[in-house]
Amino acid sequence: MQIPLLRLAGFLALLAFVFLENIARGAYPGRSDAAWFAAISLLYCGISWIALRLLFGRTGKLHLGRAFLTLDIFVWIVAIYFTGAEHSWFLPLLLLRGADQMGAGYRTVHWYGHVSAAGYLALLGYLALVEHRPLVWQEELLKVAGIYVLNWYLASCARAAEVVRERFRAAREKAEQANLAKSEFLAAMSHEIRTPLNGMMATSELLLETDLSEMQREYIHLSRQCSVELVELVNGLLDLSKIEARGVAITLAEFDPRQLVDDILELAQTVARNKEIRLHCEFDTDVPVRIRTDRSHLRRVLLNLVLNAVKYTAKGQVDVHIAAPSAGGAMGLRVEVSDTGIGIPTAARGHIFEPYYRAPGSGVEIRDGTGLGLTISKRLVEAMGGQIGFRSETGA
C-alpha cells in the first residue's frame, strides 16, 4: 500500500503544479489541456495501483515495478507538453527517475537516461511533424544531449556507489569469517585450555594440605586466587566464543526452581558473608513445583546476577524474588534480583549488556570480572525465549 500511495501523492503534486502553471500563463496550451492531463494522470495512477496490487511478483521475468517506473517518464513528458513543451520549466523532471533510482545500479539508471532522452526527442518530433511548430533544433538537440549526459553522470555515480557497496560487503564478509574462525578455534580449544588451569588449582589445593610456612601458605593462597580469577576470565571468553560460533543449544528438562535457587544462594553465601551482606529470597505462591526449561542456562544466568549484586554491594542486602506470571495462557518465570549497591551510572545504562563493558566511575574499585557476564546472560535468556532488563538508581 505504501508505494502506490506515494505514487499517487507524487502525481497529485505534479498535477497541482501543472494547473498552477497553466493558470499563471493563461495561454497555450490552456486550462482545458491541464484538465486533460489531470484525467490522464489519475487514470494512469489508478491502473498502476491496480496492476501493482494484483500482479506484483507474478509476472515472471517482467519486472512490473520497473515497467511502471519507465512509464512514469512518458507521463512526465506529457506534463512537459501541457506546460509549454519546448519552453516548459518541467524539463528537469527527466533527471528525477535516474536520481531516485541510483541505488538500483548503473545499468538501471543508464536505462532511464536512454528513455528520458528518447522520450523528449519523440516529443520534439511530434511538435515538428504533427503540430508543425518552428523549433530551434540546435537548442533542442543540446537539451537532449544535456538530458542524456546528466543521466549518464548519475549512472556513473551509481556505479561508483555499487563499487563501494561491493567492497564494503566483501570486507564485512571477510571480517565475519575471521571472527567466526576465531570463535570456532576458541570453542574447539575450550577443553584443552581449561584442563591445565584446573590442574593448577588442584595442585594448589594439595599444596595447602602439606606442611608449609606462613609465608609459603600466603603465596599458595595468592596463587590459588589468581588461578580462580584466570579460570573465570577464560570461561567467560570461551563461553562467549562458543555462543558466537555455534549459537545456544537449548536442552529442556523438568526441575524444581526452588532447589536451583537454593543452590545458587548457597554458592553466593560465602562471598556475601565475608562482606556482611544479607541474602534474602522470596517465592510467590503461584510458582510451580516443577518447571521445564534449560536448567544449566538458567543456573548460569541467576548465578551471574546474584554474584554481580553481591560484588557491587558494599553493605546492606541482596533480595531475590521469584514469580510466575502468565501471559496468553502460558506460564513464565520472572526473577528479580535487587540490591542496595552503588547503582549503574546514567552514562553506562545503554552499554551494560555489551561485551567487555564495565561501568566507569562507580566509586568502588572492582578489578575482577571480564565484562562478559551480562552479555552471556542476555544471549542465554533470549535463546530461552525470555527478556532481561534493569532499573537502577545511582547511589541506591
mmCIF file of C-alpha atoms in Angstrom:
data_model
loop_
_atom_site.group_PDB
_atom_site.id
_atom_site.type_symbol
_atom_site.label_atom_id
_atom_site.label_comp_id
_atom_site.label_asym_id
_atom_site.label_seq_id
_atom_site.Cartn_x
_atom_site.Cartn_y
_atom_site.Cartn_z
ATOM 1 C CA MET A 1 0.000 0.000 0.000
ATOM 2 C CA GLN A 2 2.795 2.441 0.784
ATOM 3 C CA ILE A 3 4.365 2.598 -2.702
ATOM 4 C CA PRO A 4 1.069 3.141 -4.646
ATOM 5 C CA LEU A 5 0.039 5.855 -2.174
ATOM 6 C CA LEU A 6 3.403 7.576 -2.577
ATOM 7 C CA ARG A 7 2.991 7.434 -6.360
ATOM 8 C CA LEU A 8 -0.481 8.949 -6.072
ATOM 9 C CA ALA A 9 0.845 11.729 -3.837
ATOM 10 C CA GLY A 10 3.639 12.469 -6.320
ATOM 11 C CA PHE A 11 1.294 12.666 -9.293
ATOM 12 C CA LEU A 12 -1.167 14.833 -7.383
ATOM 13 C CA ALA A 13 1.683 17.245 -6.607
ATOM 14 C CA LEU A 14 2.701 17.237 -10.274
ATOM 15 C CA LEU A 15 -0.912 17.828 -11.289
ATOM 16 C CA ALA A 16 -1.145 20.814 -8.948
ATOM 17 C CA PHE A 17 1.967 22.336 -10.490
ATOM 18 C CA VAL A 18 0.574 21.820 -13.984
ATOM 19 C CA PHE A 19 -2.659 23.612 -13.058
ATOM 20 C CA LEU A 20 -0.783 26.461 -11.389
ATOM 21 C CA GLU A 21 1.495 26.878 -14.396
ATOM 22 C CA ASN A 22 -1.463 26.983 -16.792
ATOM 23 C CA ILE A 23 -3.343 29.460 -14.625
ATOM 24 C CA ALA A 24 -0.235 31.670 -14.405
ATOM 25 C CA ARG A 25 0.340 31.589 -18.159
ATOM 26 C CA GLY A 26 -3.325 31.845 -19.253
ATOM 27 C CA ALA A 27 -2.149 30.890 -22.721
ATOM 28 C CA TYR A 28 -1.250 27.808 -24.750
ATOM 29 C CA PRO A 29 -1.903 25.011 -24.074
ATOM 30 C CA GLY A 30 -4.727 26.390 -21.860
ATOM 31 C CA ARG A 31 -6.637 25.196 -18.850
ATOM 32 C CA SER A 32 -8.575 22.583 -20.818
ATOM 33 C CA ASP A 33 -5.312 20.790 -21.589
ATOM 34 C CA ALA A 34 -4.459 20.839 -17.896
ATOM 35 C CA ALA A 35 -7.784 19.124 -17.273
ATOM 36 C CA TRP A 36 -6.839 16.527 -19.897
ATOM 37 C CA PHE A 37 -3.562 15.941 -18.102
ATOM 38 C CA ALA A 38 -5.445 15.540 -14.824
ATOM 39 C CA ALA A 39 -7.636 12.858 -16.383
ATOM 40 C CA ILE A 40 -4.649 11.075 -17.951
ATOM 41 C CA SER A 41 -2.531 11.096 -14.787
ATOM 42 C CA LEU A 42 -5.358 9.972 -12.492
ATOM 43 C CA LEU A 43 -6.309 7.168 -14.891
ATOM 44 C CA TYR A 44 -2.676 6.099 -15.082
ATOM 45 C CA CYS A 45 -2.344 6.152 -11.279
ATOM 46 C CA GLY A 46 -5.462 4.013 -10.944
ATOM 47 C CA ILE A 47 -4.290 1.468 -13.495
ATOM 48 C CA SER A 48 -0.779 1.252 -11.995
ATOM 49 C CA TRP A 49 -2.218 0.894 -8.480
ATOM 50 C CA ILE A 50 -4.481 -1.990 -9.533
ATOM 51 C CA ALA A 51 -1.711 -3.688 -11.504
ATOM 52 C CA LEU A 52 0.824 -3.419 -8.698
ATOM 53 C CA ARG A 53 -1.769 -4.557 -6.185
ATOM 54 C CA LEU A 54 -2.834 -7.644 -8.130
ATOM 55 C CA LEU A 55 0.155 -8.652 -10.263
ATOM 56 C CA PHE A 56 3.320 -7.583 -8.430
ATOM 57 C CA GLY A 57 5.695 -10.543 -8.198
ATOM 58 C CA ARG A 58 3.529 -12.679 -10.523
ATOM 59 C CA THR A 59 4.707 -11.510 -13.950
ATOM 60 C CA GLY A 60 7.713 -13.794 -14.369
ATOM 61 C CA LYS A 61 10.705 -12.095 -15.969
ATOM 62 C CA LEU A 62 8.792 -8.829 -16.435
ATOM 63 C CA HIS A 63 9.628 -6.540 -13.523
ATOM 64 C CA LEU A 64 6.306 -4.773 -13.103
ATOM 65 C CA GLY A 65 7.642 -2.092 -10.766
ATOM 66 C CA ARG A 66 10.426 -1.174 -13.199
ATOM 67 C CA ALA A 67 7.954 -1.112 -16.096
ATOM 68 C CA PHE A 68 5.792 1.495 -14.346
ATOM 69 C CA LEU A 69 8.881 3.478 -13.333
ATOM 70 C CA THR A 70 9.675 3.678 -17.046
ATOM 71 C CA LEU A 71 6.096 4.619 -17.999
ATOM 72 C CA ASP A 72 6.229 7.409 -15.401
ATOM 73 C CA ILE A 73 8.775 9.164 -17.597
ATOM 74 C CA PHE A 74 6.311 9.330 -20.502
ATOM 75 C CA VAL A 75 3.648 10.781 -18.196
ATOM 76 C CA TRP A 76 6.161 13.426 -17.174
ATOM 77 C CA ILE A 77 6.775 14.165 -20.856
ATOM 78 C CA VAL A 78 3.026 14.714 -21.227
ATOM 79 C CA ALA A 79 3.263 17.146 -18.302
ATOM 80 C CA ILE A 80 6.102 18.935 -20.115
ATOM 81 C CA TYR A 81 3.927 19.148 -23.222
ATOM 82 C CA PHE A 82 0.974 20.631 -21.303
ATOM 83 C CA THR A 83 3.196 23.236 -19.599
ATOM 84 C CA GLY A 84 4.829 24.800 -22.625
ATOM 85 C CA ALA A 85 6.501 21.871 -24.384
ATOM 86 C CA GLU A 86 9.964 23.013 -25.505
ATOM 87 C CA HIS A 87 9.637 26.083 -23.256
ATOM 88 C CA SER A 88 8.500 24.160 -20.160
ATOM 89 C CA TRP A 89 10.341 24.552 -16.910
ATOM 90 C CA PHE A 90 9.356 20.950 -16.080
ATOM 91 C CA LEU A 91 12.265 19.633 -18.176
ATOM 92 C CA PRO A 92 14.397 18.718 -15.066
ATOM 93 C CA LEU A 93 11.761 16.044 -14.318
ATOM 94 C CA LEU A 94 13.616 13.896 -16.853
ATOM 95 C CA LEU A 95 16.523 13.671 -14.412
ATOM 96 C CA LEU A 96 14.342 12.657 -11.470
ATOM 97 C CA ARG A 97 13.976 8.974 -12.313
ATOM 98 C CA GLY A 98 17.694 8.410 -12.663
ATOM 99 C CA ALA A 99 18.332 10.264 -9.395
ATOM 100 C CA ASP A 100 15.772 8.395 -7.289
ATOM 101 C CA GLN A 101 16.895 5.006 -8.652
ATOM 102 C CA MET A 102 20.639 5.382 -8.095
ATOM 103 C CA GLY A 103 20.517 2.630 -5.536
ATOM 104 C CA ALA A 104 19.366 0.208 -8.265
ATOM 105 C CA GLY A 105 22.733 0.303 -10.022
ATOM 106 C CA TYR A 106 24.487 1.617 -13.135
ATOM 107 C CA ARG A 107 22.532 -0.261 -15.799
ATOM 108 C CA THR A 108 19.152 0.671 -14.379
ATOM 109 C CA VAL A 109 19.992 4.380 -14.124
ATOM 110 C CA HIS A 110 21.541 4.335 -17.610
ATOM 111 C CA TRP A 111 18.341 2.763 -18.957
ATOM 112 C CA TYR A 112 16.241 5.565 -17.522
ATOM 113 C CA GLY A 113 18.667 8.048 -19.095
ATOM 114 C CA HIS A 114 18.095 6.474 -22.506
ATOM 115 C CA VAL A 115 14.333 6.526 -22.025
ATOM 116 C CA SER A 116 14.309 10.159 -20.835
ATOM 117 C CA ALA A 117 16.396 11.406 -23.771
ATOM 118 C CA ALA A 118 14.458 9.312 -26.284
ATOM 119 C CA GLY A 119 11.121 10.442 -24.822
ATOM 120 C CA TYR A 120 11.977 14.133 -25.109
ATOM 121 C CA LEU A 121 13.287 13.556 -28.631
ATOM 122 C CA ALA A 122 9.967 11.888 -29.507
ATOM 123 C CA LEU A 123 8.117 14.932 -28.107
ATOM 124 C CA LEU A 124 10.190 17.210 -30.343
ATOM 125 C CA GLY A 125 9.341 15.020 -33.321
ATOM 126 C CA TYR A 126 5.620 15.257 -32.501
ATOM 127 C CA LEU A 127 5.839 19.059 -32.202
ATOM 128 C CA ALA A 128 7.669 19.384 -35.521
ATOM 129 C CA LEU A 129 5.811 16.813 -37.616
ATOM 130 C CA VAL A 130 2.272 16.924 -36.212
ATOM 131 C CA GLU A 131 1.847 20.441 -34.842
ATOM 132 C CA HIS A 132 4.387 21.967 -37.262
ATOM 133 C CA ARG A 133 5.930 24.144 -34.627
ATOM 134 C CA PRO A 134 9.056 26.084 -35.518
ATOM 135 C CA LEU A 135 11.779 24.647 -33.338
ATOM 136 C CA VAL A 136 15.323 25.843 -32.834
ATOM 137 C CA TRP A 137 16.812 22.428 -33.388
ATOM 138 C CA GLN A 138 20.293 23.394 -32.280
ATOM 139 C CA GLU A 139 18.944 24.355 -28.839
ATOM 140 C CA GLU A 140 16.605 21.381 -28.596
ATOM 141 C CA LEU A 141 19.264 18.846 -29.551
ATOM 142 C CA LEU A 142 21.520 20.471 -26.966
ATOM 143 C CA LYS A 143 18.757 19.852 -24.390
ATOM 144 C CA VAL A 144 18.533 16.204 -25.467
ATOM 145 C CA ALA A 145 22.301 15.855 -25.144
ATOM 146 C CA GLY A 146 22.178 17.547 -21.740
ATOM 147 C CA ILE A 147 19.471 15.151 -20.511
ATOM 148 C CA TYR A 148 21.494 12.172 -21.707
ATOM 149 C CA VAL A 149 24.835 13.394 -20.299
ATOM 150 C CA LEU A 150 23.398 14.305 -16.894
ATOM 151 C CA ASN A 151 21.672 10.926 -16.637
ATOM 152 C CA TRP A 152 24.937 9.273 -17.664
ATOM 153 C CA TYR A 153 26.647 11.181 -14.832
ATOM 154 C CA LEU A 154 24.024 9.868 -12.386
ATOM 155 C CA ALA A 155 24.629 6.364 -13.727
ATOM 156 C CA SER A 156 28.374 6.777 -13.205
ATOM 157 C CA CYS A 157 27.742 7.880 -9.621
ATOM 158 C CA ALA A 158 25.547 4.804 -9.194
ATOM 159 C CA ARG A 159 28.392 2.623 -10.479
ATOM 160 C CA ALA A 160 30.812 4.203 -8.011
ATOM 161 C CA ALA A 161 28.302 3.569 -5.221
ATOM 162 C CA GLU A 162 27.990 -0.049 -6.388
ATOM 163 C CA VAL A 163 31.762 -0.491 -6.177
ATOM 164 C CA VAL A 164 31.838 0.977 -2.663
ATOM 165 C CA ARG A 165 28.936 -1.239 -1.540
ATOM 166 C CA GLU A 166 30.581 -4.315 -3.019
ATOM 167 C CA ARG A 167 33.889 -3.555 -1.306
ATOM 168 C CA PHE A 168 32.088 -2.943 1.966
ATOM 169 C CA ARG A 169 30.151 -6.212 1.605
ATOM 170 C CA ALA A 170 33.352 -8.140 0.827
ATOM 171 C CA ALA A 171 35.167 -6.544 3.785
ATOM 172 C CA ARG A 172 32.254 -7.313 6.092
ATOM 173 C CA GLU A 173 32.109 -10.938 4.937
ATOM 174 C CA LYS A 174 35.870 -11.260 5.421
ATOM 175 C CA ALA A 175 35.628 -9.807 8.921
ATOM 176 C CA GLU A 176 32.702 -12.092 9.785
ATOM 177 C CA GLN A 177 34.614 -15.131 8.507
ATOM 178 C CA ALA A 178 37.680 -14.153 10.523
ATOM 179 C CA ASN A 179 35.581 -13.631 13.639
ATOM 180 C CA LEU A 180 33.811 -16.959 13.102
ATOM 181 C CA ALA A 181 37.154 -18.727 12.624
ATOM 182 C CA LYS A 182 38.418 -17.191 15.849
ATOM 183 C CA SER A 183 35.275 -18.189 17.718
ATOM 184 C CA GLU A 184 35.362 -21.737 16.343
ATOM 185 C CA PHE A 185 39.034 -22.081 17.293
ATOM 186 C CA LEU A 186 38.419 -20.933 20.857
ATOM 187 C CA ALA A 187 35.320 -23.117 21.149
ATOM 188 C CA ALA A 188 37.272 -26.144 19.938
ATOM 189 C CA MET A 189 40.163 -25.365 22.299
ATOM 190 C CA SER A 190 37.964 -24.780 25.351
ATOM 191 C CA HIS A 191 38.666 -28.166 26.911
ATOM 192 C CA GLU A 192 42.408 -28.004 26.212
ATOM 193 C CA ILE A 193 42.672 -24.537 27.798
ATOM 194 C CA ARG A 194 40.594 -25.366 30.883
ATOM 195 C CA THR A 195 42.419 -28.621 31.686
ATOM 196 C CA PRO A 196 45.821 -27.149 32.714
ATOM 197 C CA LEU A 197 44.085 -24.364 34.639
ATOM 198 C CA ASN A 198 42.082 -26.886 36.633
ATOM 199 C CA GLY A 199 45.327 -28.802 37.224
ATOM 200 C CA MET A 200 46.966 -25.676 38.634
ATOM 201 C CA MET A 201 44.036 -25.129 41.013
ATOM 202 C CA ALA A 202 44.043 -28.762 42.145
ATOM 203 C CA THR A 203 47.799 -28.636 42.752
ATOM 204 C CA SER A 204 47.357 -25.508 44.873
ATOM 205 C CA GLU A 205 44.711 -27.293 46.944
ATOM 206 C CA LEU A 206 47.057 -30.232 47.503
ATOM 207 C CA LEU A 207 49.933 -27.954 48.497
ATOM 208 C CA LEU A 208 47.763 -26.272 51.123
ATOM 209 C CA GLU A 209 47.332 -29.660 52.834
ATOM 210 C CA THR A 210 51.105 -30.075 53.300
ATOM 211 C CA ASP A 211 53.383 -28.592 55.938
ATOM 212 C CA LEU A 212 54.046 -25.033 54.853
ATOM 213 C CA SER A 213 55.426 -21.945 56.483
ATOM 214 C CA GLU A 214 53.155 -18.961 56.924
ATOM 215 C CA MET A 215 54.794 -17.153 54.033
ATOM 216 C CA GLN A 216 54.545 -20.202 51.747
ATOM 217 C CA ARG A 217 50.880 -20.637 52.658
ATOM 218 C CA GLU A 218 50.248 -16.988 51.822
ATOM 219 C CA TYR A 219 51.920 -17.408 48.434
ATOM 220 C CA ILE A 220 49.863 -20.524 47.684
ATOM 221 C CA HIS A 221 46.647 -18.713 48.646
ATOM 222 C CA LEU A 222 47.593 -15.867 46.306
ATOM 223 C CA SER A 223 48.416 -18.324 43.516
ATOM 224 C CA ARG A 224 45.084 -20.107 44.006
ATOM 225 C CA GLN A 225 43.174 -16.808 43.961
ATOM 226 C CA CYS A 226 44.891 -15.798 40.726
ATOM 227 C CA SER A 227 44.056 -19.217 39.241
ATOM 228 C CA VAL A 228 40.376 -18.802 40.140
ATOM 229 C CA GLU A 229 40.279 -15.354 38.515
ATOM 230 C CA LEU A 230 42.050 -16.695 35.438
ATOM 231 C CA VAL A 231 39.580 -19.578 35.154
ATOM 232 C CA GLU A 232 36.695 -17.109 35.389
ATOM 233 C CA LEU A 233 38.274 -14.955 32.683
ATOM 234 C CA VAL A 234 38.914 -17.897 30.364
ATOM 235 C CA ASN A 235 35.445 -19.359 30.976
ATOM 236 C CA GLY A 236 33.807 -16.071 30.019
ATOM 237 C CA LEU A 237 35.859 -15.716 26.837
ATOM 238 C CA LEU A 238 35.361 -19.332 25.814
ATOM 239 C CA ASP A 239 31.644 -19.358 26.553
ATOM 240 C CA LEU A 240 31.062 -16.191 24.520
ATOM 241 C CA SER A 241 33.145 -17.586 21.652
ATOM 242 C CA LYS A 242 31.178 -20.841 21.744
ATOM 243 C CA ILE A 243 27.879 -18.926 21.610
ATOM 244 C CA GLU A 244 29.087 -16.800 18.682
ATOM 245 C CA ALA A 245 30.409 -19.794 16.751
ATOM 246 C CA ARG A 246 27.675 -22.365 17.348
ATOM 247 C CA GLY A 247 24.744 -20.485 18.824
ATOM 248 C CA VAL A 248 22.963 -21.505 22.002
ATOM 249 C CA ALA A 249 21.755 -25.086 22.250
ATOM 250 C CA ILE A 250 18.663 -25.491 24.421
ATOM 251 C CA THR A 251 18.230 -28.694 26.438
ATOM 252 C CA LEU A 252 14.795 -28.828 28.060
ATOM 253 C CA ALA A 253 14.366 -30.616 31.365
ATOM 254 C CA GLU A 254 11.985 -30.529 34.326
ATOM 255 C CA PHE A 255 13.359 -29.446 37.705
ATOM 256 C CA ASP A 256 12.443 -27.719 40.947
ATOM 257 C CA PRO A 257 13.157 -23.956 40.696
ATOM 258 C CA ARG A 258 13.334 -23.625 44.496
ATOM 259 C CA GLN A 259 16.147 -26.157 44.696
ATOM 260 C CA LEU A 260 18.018 -24.392 41.898
ATOM 261 C CA VAL A 261 17.791 -21.003 43.616
ATOM 262 C CA ASP A 262 18.782 -22.508 46.969
ATOM 263 C CA ASP A 263 21.933 -23.990 45.388
ATOM 264 C CA ILE A 264 22.831 -20.621 43.856
ATOM 265 C CA LEU A 265 22.321 -18.738 47.122
ATOM 266 C CA GLU A 266 24.455 -21.294 48.927
ATOM 267 C CA LEU A 267 27.311 -20.625 46.495
ATOM 268 C CA ALA A 268 26.930 -16.848 46.865
ATOM 269 C CA GLN A 269 26.549 -17.024 50.640
ATOM 270 C CA THR A 270 30.295 -17.312 51.285
ATOM 271 C CA VAL A 271 31.083 -14.107 49.389
ATOM 272 C CA ALA A 272 28.112 -12.317 50.944
ATOM 273 C CA ARG A 273 29.083 -13.402 54.469
ATOM 274 C CA ASN A 274 32.612 -12.068 54.045
ATOM 275 C CA LYS A 275 31.150 -8.651 53.105
ATOM 276 C CA GLU A 276 28.476 -8.856 55.827
ATOM 277 C CA ILE A 277 25.712 -8.700 53.236
ATOM 278 C CA ARG A 278 22.392 -10.414 53.884
ATOM 279 C CA LEU A 279 20.918 -12.648 51.162
ATOM 280 C CA HIS A 280 17.148 -12.965 51.095
ATOM 281 C CA CYS A 281 14.930 -14.984 48.735
ATOM 282 C CA GLU A 282 11.160 -14.980 48.323
ATOM 283 C CA PHE A 283 8.966 -17.213 46.141
ATOM 284 C CA ASP A 284 5.406 -16.244 45.216
ATOM 285 C CA THR A 285 2.801 -18.883 45.977
ATOM 286 C CA ASP A 286 1.960 -19.304 42.277
ATOM 287 C CA VAL A 287 5.464 -20.559 41.381
ATOM 288 C CA PRO A 288 5.051 -24.214 40.310
ATOM 289 C CA VAL A 289 6.928 -27.054 41.955
ATOM 290 C CA ARG A 290 8.366 -28.126 38.594
ATOM 291 C CA ILE A 291 9.264 -26.024 35.557
ATOM 292 C CA ARG A 292 10.529 -27.070 32.133
ATOM 293 C CA THR A 293 13.403 -25.135 30.591
ATOM 294 C CA ASP A 294 17.190 -25.349 30.201
ATOM 295 C CA ARG A 295 18.407 -25.791 33.780
ATOM 296 C CA SER A 296 22.089 -25.168 33.014
ATOM 297 C CA HIS A 297 21.454 -21.876 31.218
ATOM 298 C CA LEU A 298 19.018 -20.651 33.863
ATOM 299 C CA ARG A 299 21.503 -21.514 36.611
ATOM 300 C CA ARG A 300 24.274 -19.647 34.794
ATOM 301 C CA VAL A 301 22.130 -16.523 34.412
ATOM 302 C CA LEU A 302 20.843 -16.474 38.013
ATOM 303 C CA LEU A 303 24.273 -17.158 39.474
ATOM 304 C CA ASN A 304 25.774 -14.313 37.447
ATOM 305 C CA LEU A 305 23.047 -11.863 38.517
ATOM 306 C CA VAL A 306 23.297 -12.758 42.199
ATOM 307 C CA LEU A 307 27.110 -12.633 42.257
ATOM 308 C CA ASN A 308 27.047 -9.287 40.408
ATOM 309 C CA ALA A 309 24.640 -7.914 43.007
ATOM 310 C CA VAL A 310 26.887 -9.082 45.851
ATOM 311 C CA LYS A 311 30.002 -7.767 44.121
ATOM 312 C CA TYR A 312 28.661 -4.232 43.675
ATOM 313 C CA THR A 313 27.064 -4.003 47.133
ATOM 314 C CA ALA A 314 29.253 -2.639 49.919
ATOM 315 C CA LYS A 315 26.655 -3.006 52.667
ATOM 316 C CA GLY A 316 23.010 -3.919 53.078
ATOM 317 C CA GLN A 317 21.324 -6.833 51.387
ATOM 318 C CA VAL A 318 20.556 -8.622 48.141
ATOM 319 C CA ASP A 319 16.982 -9.772 47.510
ATOM 320 C CA VAL A 320 15.856 -12.433 45.045
ATOM 321 C CA HIS A 321 12.161 -12.508 44.165
ATOM 322 C CA ILE A 322 10.680 -15.328 42.063
ATOM 323 C CA ALA A 323 7.203 -15.037 40.494
ATOM 324 C CA ALA A 324 5.297 -16.965 37.840
ATOM 325 C CA PRO A 325 3.258 -14.550 35.698
ATOM 326 C CA SER A 326 1.017 -15.977 32.985
ATOM 327 C CA ALA A 327 0.581 -14.410 29.545
ATOM 328 C CA GLY A 328 -1.702 -15.778 26.841
ATOM 329 C CA GLY A 329 -2.331 -18.967 28.789
ATOM 330 C CA ALA A 330 1.396 -19.765 29.078
ATOM 331 C CA MET A 331 3.170 -19.591 32.411
ATOM 332 C CA GLY A 332 6.580 -17.976 32.671
ATOM 333 C CA LEU A 333 9.166 -17.414 35.377
ATOM 334 C CA ARG A 334 10.048 -13.882 36.480
ATOM 335 C CA VAL A 335 13.214 -13.410 38.531
ATOM 336 C CA GLU A 336 14.078 -10.073 40.138
ATOM 337 C CA VAL A 337 17.454 -9.540 41.793
ATOM 338 C CA SER A 338 17.679 -6.271 43.733
ATOM 339 C CA ASP A 339 20.407 -4.873 45.951
ATOM 340 C CA THR A 340 21.436 -1.837 47.985
ATOM 341 C CA GLY A 341 24.583 -1.334 45.939
ATOM 342 C CA ILE A 342 26.076 1.646 44.146
ATOM 343 C CA GLY A 343 23.695 1.611 41.192
ATOM 344 C CA ILE A 344 24.506 1.979 37.500
ATOM 345 C CA PRO A 345 25.725 5.394 36.260
ATOM 346 C CA THR A 346 23.379 7.026 33.744
ATOM 347 C CA ALA A 347 26.037 7.093 31.021
ATOM 348 C CA ALA A 348 26.586 3.340 31.352
ATOM 349 C CA ARG A 349 22.977 2.172 31.217
ATOM 350 C CA GLY A 350 22.913 1.778 27.460
ATOM 351 C CA HIS A 351 26.080 -0.316 27.418
ATOM 352 C CA ILE A 352 25.972 -2.796 30.288
ATOM 353 C CA PHE A 353 24.923 -5.702 28.044
ATOM 354 C CA GLU A 354 27.788 -5.040 25.615
ATOM 355 C CA PRO A 355 30.813 -7.386 25.674
ATOM 356 C CA TYR A 356 33.796 -6.381 27.848
ATOM 357 C CA TYR A 357 31.999 -3.317 29.211
ATOM 358 C CA ARG A 358 32.445 -2.269 32.833
ATOM 359 C CA ALA A 359 30.875 0.919 34.149
ATOM 360 C CA PRO A 360 33.458 3.620 34.907
ATOM 361 C CA GLY A 361 33.305 5.992 37.805
ATOM 362 C CA SER A 362 31.471 3.582 40.080
ATOM 363 C CA GLY A 363 33.144 4.912 43.194
ATOM 364 C CA VAL A 364 34.158 1.361 44.149
ATOM 365 C CA GLU A 365 37.368 -0.238 42.970
ATOM 366 C CA ILE A 366 36.458 -3.571 41.416
ATOM 367 C CA ARG A 367 39.171 -5.139 39.384
ATOM 368 C CA ASP A 368 37.859 -8.661 38.833
ATOM 369 C CA GLY A 369 35.445 -9.634 36.096
ATOM 370 C CA THR A 370 35.649 -9.569 32.307
ATOM 371 C CA GLY A 371 32.570 -7.569 31.441
ATOM 372 C CA LEU A 372 31.131 -10.662 29.719
ATOM 373 C CA GLY A 373 28.730 -11.956 32.375
ATOM 374 C CA LEU A 374 25.751 -9.795 31.433
ATOM 375 C CA THR A 375 26.438 -10.240 27.717
ATOM 376 C CA ILE A 376 26.329 -14.025 28.047
ATOM 377 C CA SER A 377 23.301 -13.832 30.362
ATOM 378 C CA LYS A 378 21.379 -11.727 27.843
ATOM 379 C CA ARG A 379 22.077 -14.130 24.996
ATOM 380 C CA LEU A 380 21.134 -17.156 27.093
ATOM 381 C CA VAL A 381 17.884 -15.546 28.263
ATOM 382 C CA GLU A 382 16.917 -14.561 24.713
ATOM 383 C CA ALA A 383 17.760 -18.051 23.440
ATOM 384 C CA MET A 384 15.323 -19.437 26.027
ATOM 385 C CA GLY A 385 12.629 -17.061 24.740
ATOM 386 C CA GLY A 386 12.858 -14.572 27.603
ATOM 387 C CA GLN A 387 13.849 -10.966 28.210
ATOM 388 C CA ILE A 388 16.313 -9.324 30.553
ATOM 389 C CA GLY A 389 16.436 -5.703 31.700
ATOM 390 C CA PHE A 390 17.154 -3.493 34.697
ATOM 391 C CA ARG A 391 16.086 -0.500 36.758
ATOM 392 C CA SER A 392 18.667 1.478 38.682
ATOM 393 C CA GLU A 393 19.136 4.488 40.899
ATOM 394 C CA THR A 394 22.696 5.751 41.218
ATOM 395 C CA GLY A 395 23.926 5.682 44.802
ATOM 396 C CA ALA A 396 20.995 3.499 45.922
#
